[in-house]
């Protein structure tokens, strides 16, 4: 069951980050600097609500998996998830704060955020693929004959 929860959290994260990458971030380029700051103050908290549910849930499920079994999949996953959190708080979040504060070129900052978000998407797609593969091997839910 924990494996399936992991797949659900990773799938939800991939969808959320793809929505940011392909819908929200491109549309922000059409705002003026003042309009963008206003948008951030009004709308960012709504998007943050998804992150508050998905990110900690993903981490908690991965920690439970690691406590249950220590193998290349769980150890590497925790490492990648930890790096994603560090990447967000050390690189991406300060850029969002610059936009809110009205510091610097919003076009350059948005391009940087978009590039960094693409890195997160690629890492999450990697984890999602590995989690699906691992879930198929570890559970009887999908393919009963695949489990040894």
mmCIF file of C-alpha atoms in Angstrom:
data_model
loop_
_atom_site.group_PDB
_atom_site.id
_atom_site.type_symbol
_atom_site.label_atom_id
_atom_site.label_comp_id
_atom_site.label_asym_id
_atom_site.label_seq_id
_atom_site.Cartn_x
_atom_site.Cartn_y
_atom_site.Cartn_z
ATOM 1 C CA UNK A 1 0.000 0.000 0.000
ATOM 2 C CA UNK A 2 2.836 2.407 0.816
ATOM 3 C CA UNK A 3 4.267 1.829 -2.666
ATOM 4 C CA UNK A 4 0.980 2.865 -4.261
ATOM 5 C CA UNK A 5 0.792 5.987 -2.082
ATOM 6 C CA UNK A 6 4.288 6.865 -3.218
ATOM 7 C CA UNK A 7 3.274 6.575 -6.883
ATOM 8 C CA UNK A 8 0.219 8.768 -6.226
ATOM 9 C CA UNK A 9 2.257 11.506 -4.516
ATOM 10 C CA UNK A 10 4.872 11.464 -7.276
ATOM 11 C CA UNK A 11 2.245 11.491 -10.018
ATOM 12 C CA UNK A 12 0.485 14.426 -8.327
ATOM 13 C CA UNK A 13 3.790 16.269 -8.015
ATOM 14 C CA UNK A 14 4.636 15.728 -11.687
ATOM 15 C CA UNK A 15 1.194 17.041 -12.705
ATOM 16 C CA UNK A 16 1.476 20.087 -10.414
ATOM 17 C CA UNK A 17 4.977 20.993 -11.623
ATOM 18 C CA UNK A 18 3.976 20.456 -15.269
ATOM 19 C CA UNK A 19 1.024 22.816 -14.787
ATOM 20 C CA UNK A 20 3.428 25.402 -13.403
ATOM 21 C CA UNK A 21 5.926 24.834 -16.211
ATOM 22 C CA UNK A 22 3.590 24.793 -19.190
ATOM 23 C CA UNK A 23 0.628 26.929 -18.111
ATOM 24 C CA UNK A 24 1.370 29.292 -15.230
ATOM 25 C CA UNK A 25 5.009 30.325 -15.755
ATOM 26 C CA UNK A 26 4.591 31.155 -19.471
ATOM 27 C CA UNK A 27 1.492 33.261 -18.732
ATOM 28 C CA UNK A 28 3.357 35.276 -16.065
ATOM 29 C CA UNK A 29 5.589 36.753 -18.774
ATOM 30 C CA UNK A 30 2.618 38.813 -19.989
ATOM 31 C CA UNK A 31 2.272 40.690 -16.687
ATOM 32 C CA UNK A 32 3.897 44.030 -16.019
ATOM 33 C CA UNK A 33 6.270 44.109 -13.060
ATOM 34 C CA UNK A 34 3.579 45.650 -10.820
ATOM 35 C CA UNK A 35 0.946 43.232 -12.126
ATOM 36 C CA UNK A 36 3.243 40.291 -11.467
ATOM 37 C CA UNK A 37 3.883 41.411 -7.886
ATOM 38 C CA UNK A 38 0.130 41.791 -7.397
ATOM 39 C CA UNK A 39 -0.487 38.333 -8.889
ATOM 40 C CA UNK A 40 2.092 36.798 -6.534
ATOM 41 C CA UNK A 41 0.401 38.347 -3.508
ATOM 42 C CA UNK A 42 -3.053 37.122 -4.553
ATOM 43 C CA UNK A 43 -2.495 33.749 -6.238
ATOM 44 C CA UNK A 44 0.737 32.231 -4.958
ATOM 45 C CA UNK A 45 -0.835 31.022 -1.713
ATOM 46 C CA UNK A 46 -3.438 29.059 -3.676
ATOM 47 C CA UNK A 47 -0.724 27.189 -5.534
ATOM 48 C CA UNK A 48 1.218 26.803 -2.283
ATOM 49 C CA UNK A 49 -1.708 24.785 -0.908
ATOM 50 C CA UNK A 50 -0.912 21.947 -3.346
ATOM 51 C CA UNK A 51 2.759 22.019 -2.356
ATOM 52 C CA UNK A 52 1.872 21.852 1.352
ATOM 53 C CA UNK A 53 0.000 18.610 0.702
ATOM 54 C CA UNK A 54 2.199 16.966 -1.934
ATOM 55 C CA UNK A 55 5.756 17.699 -0.787
ATOM 56 C CA UNK A 56 5.522 16.608 2.871
ATOM 57 C CA UNK A 57 3.335 13.643 1.934
ATOM 58 C CA UNK A 58 5.880 12.523 -0.639
ATOM 59 C CA UNK A 59 8.702 12.829 1.886
ATOM 60 C CA UNK A 60 6.798 11.015 4.656
ATOM 61 C CA UNK A 61 5.886 8.102 2.390
ATOM 62 C CA UNK A 62 9.492 7.823 1.173
ATOM 63 C CA UNK A 63 10.766 7.829 4.778
ATOM 64 C CA UNK A 64 8.322 5.032 5.683
ATOM 65 C CA UNK A 65 9.546 3.065 2.689
ATOM 66 C CA UNK A 66 13.155 3.592 3.784
ATOM 67 C CA UNK A 67 12.350 2.441 7.322
ATOM 68 C CA UNK A 68 10.607 -0.632 5.910
ATOM 69 C CA UNK A 69 13.416 -1.635 3.564
ATOM 70 C CA UNK A 70 16.838 -0.293 2.702
ATOM 71 C CA UNK A 71 17.774 -0.871 -0.902
ATOM 72 C CA UNK A 72 19.085 1.179 -3.813
ATOM 73 C CA UNK A 73 15.575 2.397 -4.657
ATOM 74 C CA UNK A 74 14.663 3.727 -1.208
ATOM 75 C CA UNK A 75 18.092 5.159 -0.390
ATOM 76 C CA UNK A 76 18.475 6.889 -3.764
ATOM 77 C CA UNK A 77 14.891 8.157 -3.576
ATOM 78 C CA UNK A 78 15.421 9.791 -0.187
ATOM 79 C CA UNK A 79 18.600 11.379 -1.512
ATOM 80 C CA UNK A 80 16.864 12.766 -4.596
ATOM 81 C CA UNK A 81 13.882 14.007 -2.570
ATOM 82 C CA UNK A 82 16.246 15.689 -0.089
ATOM 83 C CA UNK A 83 18.093 17.360 -2.986
ATOM 84 C CA UNK A 84 14.768 18.541 -4.439
ATOM 85 C CA UNK A 85 13.853 20.152 -1.114
ATOM 86 C CA UNK A 86 17.287 21.789 -0.820
ATOM 87 C CA UNK A 87 17.057 22.954 -4.430
ATOM 88 C CA UNK A 88 13.699 24.540 -3.743
ATOM 89 C CA UNK A 89 14.613 26.350 -0.534
ATOM 90 C CA UNK A 90 18.112 27.422 -1.573
ATOM 91 C CA UNK A 91 17.615 28.261 -5.255
ATOM 92 C CA UNK A 92 13.976 28.557 -6.326
ATOM 93 C CA UNK A 93 12.334 30.160 -3.292
ATOM 94 C CA UNK A 94 14.791 33.103 -3.120
ATOM 95 C CA UNK A 95 13.933 33.874 -6.755
ATOM 96 C CA UNK A 96 10.221 33.952 -5.937
ATOM 97 C CA UNK A 97 11.001 36.310 -3.031
ATOM 98 C CA UNK A 98 12.887 38.604 -5.423
ATOM 99 C CA UNK A 99 9.794 38.880 -7.608
ATOM 100 C CA UNK A 100 7.581 39.607 -4.599
ATOM 101 C CA UNK A 101 10.046 42.272 -3.422
ATOM 102 C CA UNK A 102 10.243 43.769 -6.926
ATOM 103 C CA UNK A 103 14.011 43.259 -7.112
ATOM 104 C CA UNK A 104 15.757 42.633 -10.437
ATOM 105 C CA UNK A 105 14.529 41.767 -13.908
ATOM 106 C CA UNK A 106 11.333 39.745 -13.686
ATOM 107 C CA UNK A 107 11.948 38.236 -17.146
ATOM 108 C CA UNK A 108 15.350 36.868 -16.112
ATOM 109 C CA UNK A 109 14.019 35.618 -12.789
ATOM 110 C CA UNK A 110 11.013 33.918 -14.419
ATOM 111 C CA UNK A 111 13.290 32.252 -16.986
ATOM 112 C CA UNK A 112 15.534 31.005 -14.193
ATOM 113 C CA UNK A 113 12.571 29.711 -12.172
ATOM 114 C CA UNK A 114 11.252 27.959 -15.267
ATOM 115 C CA UNK A 115 14.613 26.273 -15.959
ATOM 116 C CA UNK A 116 14.913 25.181 -12.341
ATOM 117 C CA UNK A 117 11.355 23.846 -12.426
ATOM 118 C CA UNK A 118 12.247 21.758 -15.478
ATOM 119 C CA UNK A 119 15.055 20.148 -13.470
ATOM 120 C CA UNK A 120 12.522 19.282 -10.744
ATOM 121 C CA UNK A 121 10.147 17.797 -13.327
ATOM 122 C CA UNK A 122 12.895 15.594 -14.774
ATOM 123 C CA UNK A 123 13.914 14.379 -11.306
ATOM 124 C CA UNK A 124 10.299 13.648 -10.373
ATOM 125 C CA UNK A 125 9.621 11.822 -13.654
ATOM 126 C CA UNK A 126 12.698 9.687 -12.974
ATOM 127 C CA UNK A 127 11.432 8.912 -9.460
ATOM 128 C CA UNK A 128 7.904 8.257 -10.732
ATOM 129 C CA UNK A 129 9.132 5.789 -13.355
ATOM 130 C CA UNK A 130 11.309 3.997 -10.828
ATOM 131 C CA UNK A 131 8.433 3.949 -8.313
ATOM 132 C CA UNK A 132 6.017 2.474 -10.846
ATOM 133 C CA UNK A 133 8.554 -0.200 -11.752
ATOM 134 C CA UNK A 134 9.252 -0.936 -8.086
ATOM 135 C CA UNK A 135 5.530 -1.001 -7.227
ATOM 136 C CA UNK A 136 4.862 -3.529 -9.973
ATOM 137 C CA UNK A 137 7.605 -5.740 -8.550
ATOM 138 C CA UNK A 138 6.612 -5.292 -4.883
ATOM 139 C CA UNK A 139 2.806 -5.574 -4.973
ATOM 140 C CA UNK A 140 0.244 -8.087 -6.196
ATOM 141 C CA UNK A 141 -2.190 -5.354 -7.170
ATOM 142 C CA UNK A 142 -1.076 -4.743 -10.775
ATOM 143 C CA UNK A 143 0.459 -7.887 -12.167
ATOM 144 C CA UNK A 144 -0.015 -10.859 -9.842
ATOM 145 C CA UNK A 145 2.412 -13.065 -11.783
ATOM 146 C CA UNK A 146 5.290 -10.533 -11.647
ATOM 147 C CA UNK A 147 6.060 -11.034 -7.953
ATOM 148 C CA UNK A 148 8.574 -13.750 -7.096
#
